XYZ file of N, CA and C in Angstrom:
351
model
N 88.470 97.228 113.215
C 88.141 96.225 112.494
C 89.155 96.204 111.323
N 89.107 94.756 110.586
C 90.237 94.305 109.974
C 89.686 94.676 108.423
N 90.737 95.438 107.575
C 90.062 95.961 106.486
C 90.194 94.398 105.429
N 89.285 94.205 104.756
C 89.366 93.391 102.967
C 90.475 93.804 102.325
N 91.139 92.920 101.726
C 92.105 92.924 101.034
C 91.344 92.726 99.518
N 92.445 93.370 98.626
C 91.913 93.272 97.445
C 93.237 92.234 96.687
N 92.795 91.121 95.775
C 93.738 90.062 94.993
C 93.255 90.975 93.770
N 94.448 91.082 93.215
C 94.858 91.200 91.743
C 95.138 89.819 90.950
N 94.519 89.872 89.971
C 95.280 88.670 89.270
C 95.239 88.308 87.735
N 96.954 87.802 87.270
C 96.960 88.461 85.934
C 97.326 86.918 85.361
N 97.128 86.484 83.973
C 97.270 85.458 83.608
C 98.130 85.886 82.795
N 99.889 85.863 82.846
C 100.640 86.309 82.137
C 100.932 85.265 80.955
N 100.995 85.752 80.038
C 101.488 84.542 78.568
C 102.562 85.244 78.031
N 104.118 84.704 78.178
C 105.245 85.362 77.957
C 105.484 84.812 76.241
N 105.964 85.606 75.562
C 106.797 85.366 74.405
C 107.375 84.140 74.664
N 107.270 82.951 73.376
C 107.785 81.806 73.554
C 109.452 82.027 73.494
N 110.084 81.593 74.381
C 111.805 81.581 74.278
C 112.106 82.904 75.471
N 111.098 83.494 75.885
C 111.309 84.817 76.510
C 111.298 84.710 78.246
N 111.085 83.498 78.291
C 110.745 83.106 79.943
C 112.009 83.649 80.920
N 113.178 83.502 80.512
C 114.244 83.894 81.407
C 114.586 85.118 81.356
N 114.182 85.944 80.381
C 114.451 87.465 80.320
C 113.336 87.851 81.251
N 111.908 87.348 80.952
C 110.844 88.036 81.936
C 111.069 87.802 82.975
N 111.561 86.941 83.441
C 111.791 86.623 85.209
C 113.018 87.659 85.425
N 113.962 87.773 84.512
C 114.737 88.886 85.093
C 114.625 90.407 84.964
N 113.700 90.408 84.521
C 113.111 92.165 84.545
C 112.277 91.986 85.703
N 111.293 90.934 85.903
C 110.596 90.920 86.665
C 111.142 90.969 88.246
N 112.053 90.072 88.251
C 112.828 90.739 89.458
C 113.400 92.053 89.903
N 113.284 93.074 88.429
C 113.650 94.465 88.773
C 112.378 95.080 89.022
N 111.222 94.770 88.336
C 109.978 95.434 88.590
C 109.366 95.401 89.842
N 109.903 94.110 90.479
C 108.866 93.994 91.628
C 108.942 95.143 92.794
N 110.411 95.221 92.728
C 110.752 96.824 93.592
C 109.964 97.675 93.379
N 109.477 97.670 92.126
C 108.562 98.957 91.670
C 107.260 98.921 92.448
N 106.654 97.610 92.400
C 104.891 97.625 92.586
C 105.557 97.427 94.129
N 106.458 96.748 94.924
C 106.219 96.858 96.338
C 106.464 97.759 97.150
N 106.966 99.073 96.068
C 107.124 100.272 97.032
C 105.699 101.439 97.052
N 105.028 100.742 96.424
C 103.798 101.473 96.122
C 102.702 101.492 97.560
N 102.326 102.974 97.529
C 101.256 102.971 98.775
C 100.191 101.887 98.599
N 99.437 101.080 99.690
C 98.260 100.343 99.628
C 99.027 98.931 99.139
N 100.015 98.797 98.553
C 100.387 97.410 98.429
C 100.797 96.472 99.531
N 100.577 95.214 99.737
C 100.535 94.372 100.637
C 101.645 93.217 100.486
N 101.719 92.551 99.091
C 102.472 91.627 99.049
C 102.132 90.838 97.721
N 103.243 90.110 97.075
C 102.761 89.612 95.600
C 103.610 88.337 95.395
N 102.709 87.441 94.475
C 103.524 86.132 94.042
C 104.004 86.049 92.603
N 104.753 85.886 91.768
C 104.736 85.225 90.501
C 104.996 83.966 90.416
N 104.149 83.242 89.727
C 104.011 81.518 89.851
C 104.743 80.996 88.158
N 105.147 80.221 88.104
C 105.231 80.305 86.415
C 104.334 78.378 86.767
N 103.635 78.258 85.654
C 102.777 77.045 84.937
C 103.803 76.076 84.605
N 103.170 74.756 85.423
C 104.068 73.619 85.473
C 103.712 72.729 83.966
N 102.467 72.640 83.495
C 102.388 72.448 82.070
C 102.519 73.703 80.955
N 102.387 74.761 81.244
C 103.021 75.478 80.106
C 104.201 76.578 80.528
N 105.425 76.042 80.106
C 106.443 77.201 81.028
C 106.477 78.660 80.464
N 105.734 78.841 79.511
C 105.752 80.600 79.296
C 104.522 81.120 79.711
N 103.631 80.331 80.690
C 102.384 81.218 81.401
C 102.513 81.246 82.782
N 102.559 82.818 83.146
C 102.771 82.798 84.718
C 101.564 83.652 85.244
N 101.560 83.528 86.288
C 100.226 83.863 87.163
C 101.175 84.870 88.240
N 100.182 85.942 88.142
C 100.838 86.988 89.137
C 99.597 87.501 90.087
N 99.759 87.489 91.455
C 99.117 87.787 92.491
C 99.551 88.709 92.968
N 98.798 90.016 93.410
C 98.937 91.157 94.268
C 97.981 91.362 94.988
N 98.573 91.309 96.265
C 97.544 92.282 97.209
C 97.320 93.290 97.820
N 96.100 94.141 97.438
C 96.308 95.432 97.732
C 95.224 95.326 99.066
N 95.526 96.856 99.679
C 94.736 97.349 100.636
C 93.176 97.584 100.382
N 93.167 98.261 99.108
C 92.422 98.989 98.326
C 91.897 98.747 96.998
N 91.027 98.606 96.027
C 91.002 98.438 95.293
C 91.694 100.103 94.149
N 91.552 100.525 94.394
C 91.774 102.169 94.286
C 93.151 102.219 94.248
N 94.298 101.403 95.146
C 95.267 101.524 95.492
C 96.209 100.692 94.267
N 95.437 100.049 93.442
C 96.002 99.297 92.173
C 95.399 100.283 91.011
N 94.221 100.431 90.958
C 93.362 100.817 89.522
C 94.286 102.748 89.405
N 94.001 103.039 90.830
C 94.364 104.690 90.672
C 95.923 104.809 90.832
N 95.971 104.367 92.175
C 97.457 105.045 92.534
C 98.805 104.469 91.821
N 98.438 102.903 91.492
C 99.854 102.406 90.795
C 99.452 102.591 89.292
N 98.292 102.452 88.972
C 97.995 102.272 87.158
C 98.222 103.845 86.668
N 98.179 104.815 87.684
C 98.165 106.285 87.232
C 99.454 107.103 87.364
N 100.213 105.843 88.279
C 101.719 106.677 88.379
C 103.214 106.595 87.779
N 103.741 107.404 88.127
C 105.209 107.758 86.856
C 105.812 105.977 87.106
N 105.769 105.183 88.173
C 106.385 104.064 88.387
C 105.594 103.192 87.404
N 104.537 103.323 87.405
C 103.742 102.203 86.638
C 104.269 102.285 85.238
N 104.514 103.693 84.463
C 105.684 103.721 83.460
C 106.345 102.914 83.259
N 107.648 103.017 84.266
C 108.775 101.846 84.385
C 108.412 100.816 84.253
N 107.417 100.289 85.119
C 107.036 98.984 85.290
C 106.490 98.647 83.762
N 105.623 99.315 82.937
C 105.292 99.191 81.341
C 106.468 98.774 80.759
N 107.395 99.471 81.045
C 108.750 99.417 80.045
C 109.889 98.182 80.293
N 109.697 97.782 81.396
C 110.550 96.606 81.953
C 109.465 95.469 81.441
N 108.155 95.214 81.304
C 107.771 94.071 81.394
C 106.464 93.867 80.463
N 105.910 94.978 80.038
C 104.624 95.142 78.711
C 105.098 94.191 77.421
N 106.290 94.613 76.964
C 106.724 94.397 75.649
C 106.828 92.357 75.589
N 106.771 91.630 76.610
C 107.056 90.072 76.934
C 105.428 89.291 76.568
N 104.662 90.123 76.819
C 103.195 89.698 76.488
C 102.660 89.438 75.278
N 102.330 88.091 74.938
C 101.486 87.791 73.790
C 100.260 86.920 74.286
N 99.114 86.863 74.338
C 98.662 88.280 73.839
C 98.711 89.180 75.335
N 98.061 90.429 75.138
C 97.959 91.157 76.663
C 97.512 90.638 77.828
N 97.777 90.663 78.805
C 96.989 90.023 79.873
C 95.757 90.960 80.114
N 94.585 89.868 80.588
C 93.331 90.373 81.403
C 93.813 90.450 82.758
N 93.554 91.677 83.184
C 93.586 91.641 84.816
C 92.438 91.880 85.383
N 92.074 90.949 86.905
C 90.879 91.221 87.225
C 91.438 91.287 88.889
N 90.124 91.779 89.674
C 90.122 91.967 91.247
C 89.293 90.858 92.006
N 89.870 90.270 92.556
C 88.880 89.373 93.876
C 88.992 89.905 95.330
N 87.808 89.850 95.559
C 87.567 89.926 97.382
C 87.341 88.632 98.040
N 88.105 88.439 99.351
C 88.134 87.108 99.932
C 86.192 86.728 100.093
N 86.150 85.563 100.015
C 84.379 85.338 100.400
C 85.140 84.026 101.382
N 85.834 83.583 101.174
C 85.951 81.955 102.126
C 87.451 81.869 102.259
N 88.028 81.338 103.603
C 89.237 80.753 103.550
C 89.535 79.864 104.363
N 90.663 78.874 105.102
C 90.619 77.555 105.271
C 89.235 76.829 105.559
N 88.323 76.827 104.726
C 86.966 76.167 105.117
C 86.115 76.913 105.745
N 86.211 78.484 106.123
C 85.370 79.316 106.889
C 84.805 79.803 106.011
N 83.371 80.217 105.984
C 82.996 81.421 105.270
C 82.813 82.654 105.536
N 83.716 83.427 104.783
C 83.494 84.984 105.532
C 82.354 85.842 105.527
N 81.081 85.466 105.083
C 80.245 86.291 105.092
C 79.072 85.344 105.813
N 77.841 86.072 106.541
C 76.915 85.419 107.158
C 76.794 84.186 106.827
N 76.392 82.810 106.956
C 75.699 81.896 106.021
C 74.034 81.885 106.462
N 73.613 80.976 105.475
C 72.383 80.962 105.518
C 71.902 79.716 106.128
N 70.798 79.981 107.201
C 70.367 79.081 107.774
C 69.027 78.508 107.842
N 68.690 77.080 107.218
C 67.275 76.978 106.847
C 66.644 77.418 108.147
N 65.442 77.225 107.671
C 64.402 77.868 108.935
C 64.370 76.396 109.781
N 64.140 75.455 109.553
C 63.968 74.340 110.372
C 64.987 73.600 110.791
N 66.533 74.143 110.575
C 67.427 74.070 111.405
C 67.727 74.471 112.554
N 66.891 75.002 113.021
C 66.671 75.853 114.424
C 66.374 74.823 115.268
N 65.809 73.715 115.310
C 65.340 72.867 115.852
C 65.886 72.187 117.031
């Protein structure tokens, strides 16, 4: 059986004028996160409407791989040192689980009783 992945989502508001330095620091920091147990993939995207806003998406095998395995590691201290001083305000990080993809619902649909006729 396939294990559901967890998606970590963070909107990163970088201090004005520091986007290039942030991207350079992130290119170094991504090696840290990608080496962690339970890590699957990540993307960093820059907003077209607001050049100092970024979207970080990280796929983890389990929630605990991020909240405990990464956040309580020595590697996270390195990550913080490289990146956290760029943010204003500090980002909220949320976690998501897949419900639907490519138009297909990942959970059992509810069928009305009269639809079986």
